[in-house]
mmCIF file of C-alpha atoms in Angstrom:
data_model
loop_
_atom_site.group_PDB
_atom_site.id
_atom_site.type_symbol
_atom_site.label_atom_id
_atom_site.label_comp_id
_atom_site.label_asym_id
_atom_site.label_seq_id
_atom_site.Cartn_x
_atom_site.Cartn_y
_atom_site.Cartn_z
ATOM 1 C CA GLN U 1 -139.087 -38.340 -33.675
ATOM 2 C CA VAL U 2 -137.543 -35.485 -31.926
ATOM 3 C CA GLN U 3 -138.110 -35.839 -28.069
ATOM 4 C CA LEU U 4 -136.930 -33.249 -25.144
ATOM 5 C CA GLN U 5 -136.462 -33.047 -21.533
ATOM 6 C CA GLU U 6 -136.144 -30.636 -19.122
ATOM 7 C CA SER U 7 -133.626 -30.609 -16.508
ATOM 8 C CA GLY U 8 -133.160 -28.898 -13.267
ATOM 9 C CA PRO U 9 -133.885 -27.776 -9.845
ATOM 10 C CA GLY U 10 -137.376 -28.140 -8.353
ATOM 11 C CA LEU U 11 -136.934 -25.575 -5.770
ATOM 12 C CA VAL U 12 -135.802 -22.477 -6.003
ATOM 13 C CA LYS U 13 -135.765 -19.522 -3.699
ATOM 14 C CA PRO U 14 -137.428 -15.944 -3.825
ATOM 15 C CA SER U 15 -135.296 -13.522 -5.798
ATOM 16 C CA GLU U 16 -132.896 -15.974 -7.031
ATOM 17 C CA THR U 17 -132.667 -17.009 -10.633
ATOM 18 C CA LEU U 18 -134.520 -20.148 -11.894
ATOM 19 C CA SER U 19 -132.289 -22.546 -14.559
ATOM 20 C CA LEU U 20 -133.682 -24.959 -16.862
ATOM 21 C CA THR U 21 -132.225 -26.775 -19.525
ATOM 22 C CA CYS U 22 -134.006 -28.793 -22.536
ATOM 23 C CA THR U 23 -131.984 -31.605 -23.974
ATOM 24 C CA VAL U 24 -133.142 -32.407 -27.649
ATOM 25 C CA THR U 25 -132.580 -36.628 -28.590
ATOM 26 C CA GLY U 26 -133.823 -38.073 -31.805
ATOM 27 C CA GLY U 27 -133.125 -34.895 -34.057
ATOM 28 C CA SER U 28 -130.799 -31.964 -34.583
ATOM 29 C CA ILE U 29 -131.765 -28.614 -32.733
ATOM 30 C CA SER U 30 -130.532 -26.620 -35.953
ATOM 31 C CA SER U 31 -133.086 -25.423 -38.412
ATOM 32 C CA TYR U 32 -135.763 -24.817 -35.858
ATOM 33 C CA TYR U 33 -137.525 -22.316 -33.303
ATOM 34 C CA TRP U 34 -137.571 -23.980 -29.995
ATOM 35 C CA SER U 35 -139.995 -22.248 -26.988
ATOM 36 C CA TRP U 36 -140.291 -22.794 -23.216
ATOM 37 C CA ILE U 37 -144.191 -22.778 -22.180
ATOM 38 C CA ARG U 38 -145.452 -22.918 -18.429
ATOM 39 C CA GLN U 39 -148.687 -23.600 -16.735
ATOM 40 C CA SER U 40 -149.613 -22.709 -13.458
ATOM 41 C CA PRO U 41 -152.925 -23.063 -12.182
ATOM 42 C CA GLY U 42 -153.905 -19.355 -11.821
ATOM 43 C CA LYS U 43 -152.493 -18.337 -15.267
ATOM 44 C CA GLY U 44 -153.146 -21.430 -17.620
ATOM 45 C CA LEU U 45 -150.446 -21.638 -20.374
ATOM 46 C CA GLU U 46 -147.893 -19.312 -20.936
ATOM 47 C CA TRP U 47 -145.503 -18.519 -23.695
ATOM 48 C CA ILE U 48 -142.002 -17.704 -21.954
ATOM 49 C CA GLY U 49 -140.132 -17.194 -25.566
ATOM 50 C CA TYR U 50 -138.454 -19.045 -27.869
ATOM 51 C CA ILE U 51 -134.888 -19.429 -29.377
ATOM 52 C CA PHE U 52 -133.703 -19.622 -33.220
ATOM 53 C CA TYR U 53 -130.888 -22.252 -33.615
ATOM 54 C CA SER U 54 -129.154 -19.436 -34.560
ATOM 55 C CA GLY U 55 -129.529 -17.777 -31.520
ATOM 56 C CA SER U 56 -131.646 -15.117 -32.282
ATOM 57 C CA THR U 57 -134.525 -15.129 -29.444
ATOM 58 C CA ASN U 58 -138.425 -13.540 -29.071
ATOM 59 C CA TYR U 59 -139.708 -12.908 -25.597
ATOM 60 C CA ASN U 60 -143.357 -12.579 -23.817
ATOM 61 C CA PRO U 61 -142.774 -9.165 -22.823
ATOM 62 C CA SER U 62 -144.677 -10.062 -19.628
ATOM 63 C CA LEU U 63 -141.271 -11.427 -18.976
ATOM 64 C CA LYS U 64 -138.874 -10.114 -20.785
ATOM 65 C CA SER U 65 -137.148 -8.037 -18.504
ATOM 66 C CA ARG U 66 -136.405 -11.298 -16.394
ATOM 67 C CA VAL U 67 -135.828 -14.144 -18.876
ATOM 68 C CA THR U 68 -132.936 -14.711 -20.915
ATOM 69 C CA ILE U 69 -133.097 -18.101 -23.082
ATOM 70 C CA SER U 70 -129.784 -19.674 -24.931
ATOM 71 C CA VAL U 71 -128.756 -22.255 -27.001
ATOM 72 C CA ASP U 72 -125.880 -24.783 -26.913
ATOM 73 C CA THR U 73 -125.635 -26.523 -30.508
ATOM 74 C CA SER U 74 -123.025 -29.005 -30.082
ATOM 75 C CA LYS U 75 -124.787 -30.429 -26.831
ATOM 76 C CA ASN U 76 -128.262 -29.906 -29.020
ATOM 77 C CA GLN U 77 -129.646 -28.183 -26.060
ATOM 78 C CA PHE U 78 -131.278 -24.766 -24.950
ATOM 79 C CA SER U 79 -131.649 -22.970 -21.797
ATOM 80 C CA LEU U 80 -133.847 -20.583 -19.661
ATOM 81 C CA LYS U 81 -133.041 -18.408 -16.977
ATOM 82 C CA LEU U 82 -135.610 -16.123 -15.122
ATOM 83 C CA SER U 83 -134.290 -14.023 -12.543
ATOM 84 C CA SER U 84 -135.680 -12.477 -9.818
ATOM 85 C CA VAL U 85 -138.241 -15.081 -9.258
ATOM 86 C CA THR U 86 -141.241 -15.032 -6.710
ATOM 87 C CA ALA U 87 -143.820 -17.369 -5.929
ATOM 88 C CA ALA U 88 -145.795 -16.364 -8.600
ATOM 89 C CA ASP U 89 -143.185 -17.925 -10.538
ATOM 90 C CA THR U 90 -143.606 -21.401 -9.368
ATOM 91 C CA ALA U 91 -145.605 -23.493 -12.089
ATOM 92 C CA VAL U 92 -144.661 -26.764 -14.340
ATOM 93 C CA TYR U 93 -142.211 -25.483 -17.230
ATOM 94 C CA TYR U 94 -142.310 -26.871 -20.503
ATOM 95 C CA CYS U 95 -139.673 -26.662 -23.531
ATOM 96 C CA ALA U 96 -141.458 -27.693 -26.942
ATOM 97 C CA ARG U 97 -140.146 -27.418 -30.746
ATOM 98 C CA ASP U 98 -141.981 -24.318 -32.083
ATOM 99 C CA TYR U 99 -142.725 -24.791 -35.970
ATOM 100 C CA PRO U 100 -144.400 -22.344 -35.279
ATOM 101 C CA TYR U 101 -147.309 -24.803 -33.426
ATOM 102 C CA PHE U 102 -145.983 -26.830 -30.431
ATOM 103 C CA ASP U 103 -145.848 -30.364 -32.249
ATOM 104 C CA SER U 104 -142.998 -31.497 -29.573
ATOM 105 C CA TRP U 105 -142.731 -31.417 -25.968
ATOM 106 C CA GLY U 106 -140.852 -32.416 -23.199
ATOM 107 C CA GLN U 107 -142.788 -33.870 -20.019
ATOM 108 C CA GLY U 108 -142.322 -31.174 -18.133
ATOM 109 C CA THR U 109 -140.793 -29.909 -14.219
ATOM 110 C CA LEU U 110 -142.505 -28.829 -11.727
ATOM 111 C CA VAL U 111 -140.475 -25.262 -10.227
ATOM 112 C CA THR U 112 -141.285 -24.556 -6.869
ATOM 113 C CA VAL U 113 -140.315 -20.939 -5.343
ATOM 114 C CA SER U 114 -140.422 -21.259 -1.633
ATOM 115 C CA SER U 115 -137.791 -20.096 0.612
ATOM 116 C CA ASP F 1 -151.542 -9.378 -26.844
ATOM 117 C CA ILE F 2 -154.507 -11.569 -28.938
ATOM 118 C CA GLN F 3 -156.362 -12.928 -26.486
ATOM 119 C CA MET F 4 -157.972 -16.216 -26.501
ATOM 120 C CA THR F 5 -161.423 -16.950 -25.315
ATOM 121 C CA GLN F 6 -162.835 -20.775 -24.745
ATOM 122 C CA SER F 7 -166.450 -21.968 -24.619
ATOM 123 C CA PRO F 8 -167.345 -23.690 -22.631
ATOM 124 C CA SER F 9 -165.633 -24.201 -19.972
ATOM 125 C CA SER F 10 -166.198 -27.493 -19.103
ATOM 126 C CA LEU F 11 -169.219 -30.097 -20.525
ATOM 127 C CA SER F 12 -170.263 -33.555 -19.684
ATOM 128 C CA ALA F 13 -170.638 -35.609 -22.598
ATOM 129 C CA SER F 14 -171.030 -39.172 -23.328
ATOM 130 C CA VAL F 15 -168.803 -41.707 -25.214
ATOM 131 C CA GLY F 16 -170.189 -41.489 -28.620
ATOM 132 C CA ASP F 17 -171.819 -38.180 -28.481
ATOM 133 C CA ARG F 18 -170.470 -35.306 -31.148
ATOM 134 C CA VAL F 19 -168.752 -32.348 -28.797
ATOM 135 C CA THR F 20 -168.045 -29.027 -30.719
ATOM 136 C CA ILE F 21 -165.550 -26.561 -28.658
ATOM 137 C CA THR F 22 -165.168 -22.916 -29.865
ATOM 138 C CA CYS F 23 -162.384 -20.547 -29.322
ATOM 139 C CA ARG F 24 -162.675 -17.099 -30.301
ATOM 140 C CA ALA F 25 -159.765 -14.294 -30.899
ATOM 141 C CA SER F 26 -159.792 -11.114 -29.917
ATOM 142 C CA GLN F 27 -158.743 -9.907 -33.323
ATOM 143 C CA SER F 28 -158.111 -11.381 -36.953
ATOM 144 C CA ILE F 29 -155.237 -14.181 -36.718
ATOM 145 C CA ARG F 30 -156.125 -15.858 -39.987
ATOM 146 C CA SER F 31 -155.426 -19.423 -39.719
ATOM 147 C CA TYR F 32 -153.117 -19.573 -37.289
ATOM 148 C CA LEU F 33 -154.817 -21.344 -34.850
ATOM 149 C CA ASN F 34 -153.551 -25.019 -33.372
ATOM 150 C CA TRP F 35 -155.484 -27.054 -30.944
ATOM 151 C CA TYR F 36 -153.809 -29.213 -27.923
ATOM 152 C CA GLN F 37 -155.248 -32.341 -25.841
ATOM 153 C CA GLN F 38 -154.091 -32.276 -22.053
ATOM 154 C CA LYS F 39 -154.534 -34.921 -19.746
ATOM 155 C CA PRO F 40 -153.605 -34.888 -16.103
ATOM 156 C CA GLY F 41 -149.859 -35.029 -15.442
ATOM 157 C CA LYS F 42 -149.109 -35.135 -19.152
ATOM 158 C CA ALA F 43 -147.627 -32.766 -21.598
ATOM 159 C CA PRO F 44 -150.093 -30.886 -24.009
ATOM 160 C CA LYS F 45 -150.419 -32.742 -27.622
ATOM 161 C CA LEU F 46 -151.090 -31.305 -30.813
ATOM 162 C CA LEU F 47 -154.472 -32.121 -32.367
ATOM 163 C CA ILE F 48 -154.893 -29.675 -34.865
ATOM 164 C CA HIS F 49 -152.652 -27.017 -36.605
ATOM 165 C CA ALA F 50 -153.370 -24.450 -39.049
ATOM 166 C CA ALA F 51 -157.296 -24.147 -38.093
ATOM 167 C CA SER F 52 -157.861 -27.416 -40.093
ATOM 168 C CA SER F 53 -154.668 -29.721 -40.417
ATOM 169 C CA LEU F 54 -154.804 -33.113 -38.622
ATOM 170 C CA GLN F 55 -151.308 -33.802 -36.775
ATOM 171 C CA SER F 56 -149.783 -37.082 -37.776
ATOM 172 C CA GLY F 57 -150.772 -39.680 -35.699
ATOM 173 C CA VAL F 58 -154.135 -38.222 -34.721
ATOM 174 C CA SER F 59 -157.820 -40.081 -34.874
ATOM 175 C CA SER F 60 -159.645 -38.832 -37.746
ATOM 176 C CA ARG F 61 -162.446 -38.351 -34.941
ATOM 177 C CA PHE F 62 -160.625 -34.796 -34.813
ATOM 178 C CA SER F 63 -161.512 -31.877 -36.643
ATOM 179 C CA GLY F 64 -160.818 -28.494 -37.231
ATOM 180 C CA SER F 65 -162.855 -25.487 -38.844
ATOM 181 C CA GLY F 66 -162.534 -21.922 -39.144
ATOM 182 C CA SER F 67 -160.682 -18.685 -39.736
ATOM 183 C CA GLY F 68 -159.962 -14.769 -38.776
ATOM 184 C CA THR F 69 -161.120 -14.546 -35.133
ATOM 185 C CA ASP F 70 -163.702 -17.773 -34.760
ATOM 186 C CA PHE F 71 -162.669 -21.333 -34.442
ATOM 187 C CA THR F 72 -164.105 -24.857 -34.015
ATOM 188 C CA LEU F 73 -162.429 -28.107 -32.772
ATOM 189 C CA THR F 74 -164.818 -31.152 -33.735
ATOM 190 C CA ILE F 75 -164.942 -34.648 -31.467
ATOM 191 C CA SER F 76 -167.200 -36.738 -34.330
ATOM 192 C CA SER F 77 -167.842 -39.654 -31.868
ATOM 193 C CA LEU F 78 -166.304 -39.458 -28.489
ATOM 194 C CA GLN F 79 -164.210 -42.421 -27.135
ATOM 195 C CA PRO F 80 -163.026 -42.701 -23.514
ATOM 196 C CA GLU F 81 -159.454 -41.649 -23.908
ATOM 197 C CA ASP F 82 -160.732 -38.037 -25.727
ATOM 198 C CA PHE F 83 -161.874 -37.099 -22.015
ATOM 199 C CA ALA F 84 -159.055 -34.272 -21.739
ATOM 200 C CA THR F 85 -158.662 -30.656 -21.155
ATOM 201 C CA TYR F 86 -158.709 -28.874 -24.870
ATOM 202 C CA TYR F 87 -156.519 -25.885 -25.111
ATOM 203 C CA CYS F 88 -156.164 -23.315 -28.409
ATOM 204 C CA GLN F 89 -153.507 -21.192 -29.411
ATOM 205 C CA GLN F 90 -152.693 -18.187 -31.541
ATOM 206 C CA SER F 91 -149.211 -18.529 -33.671
ATOM 207 C CA TYR F 92 -149.784 -15.492 -35.752
ATOM 208 C CA ILE F 93 -147.940 -13.061 -33.276
ATOM 209 C CA THR F 94 -145.866 -13.091 -30.781
ATOM 210 C CA PRO F 95 -146.627 -13.539 -27.714
ATOM 211 C CA HIS F 96 -148.075 -16.464 -28.912
ATOM 212 C CA THR F 97 -151.009 -17.332 -26.423
ATOM 213 C CA PHE F 98 -153.597 -19.814 -24.892
ATOM 214 C CA GLY F 99 -157.034 -20.378 -24.296
ATOM 215 C CA GLN F 100 -157.784 -20.995 -20.635
ATOM 216 C CA GLY F 101 -158.952 -24.370 -21.578
ATOM 217 C CA THR F 102 -161.913 -26.772 -21.919
ATOM 218 C CA LYS F 103 -162.236 -29.572 -19.385
ATOM 219 C CA LEU F 104 -164.362 -32.531 -21.150
ATOM 220 C CA GLU F 105 -165.484 -34.785 -18.754
ATOM 221 C CA ILE F 106 -167.711 -37.712 -18.993
ATOM 222 C CA LYS F 107 -171.876 -37.503 -18.407
#
């Protein structure tokens, strides 16, 4: 059973870059798509984007100009960078396996944007 | 983007009740519709994929149906652990989009 775990700072200052990493255990990151999803009270569940183990990506157009998702197959990890954050980016961020349904999720990590 | 609209937004029911939640897509998504259950402080859990396929390990109390634009999630006999928020999600086209959620509460 694959397991995912998000890690990264829980507090980010406005205008800075949010950086999170998802570590996959219990299975290989290869041969699957991997997504980032966030959840805030104001906007519900929002898909941010996915990456294939080969490195190809697909981003939500609403965030595309600020998002970068990357993968490190040697570490069985994939990462999210979201630039120029504002208070509206405050949310719980989840990583998930995209199959294309989300069948495995991390526990989620709360990221607060505040000075 | 494809808009997903769930109804009702909230629902009160009793243990043993049969409950149906509806999800409507703004355009046809064929059968690319998934259902999730979320409890407070936890990640969503996949219940149903491809409109009607029960995820491994999920109780057979849960069933899904529909295609095109209209879908339903049915819980045949509510158990105490079923009180949670339910979301639909389309995986037909990116950006993947979710419904706003249906909160199922104990009557």
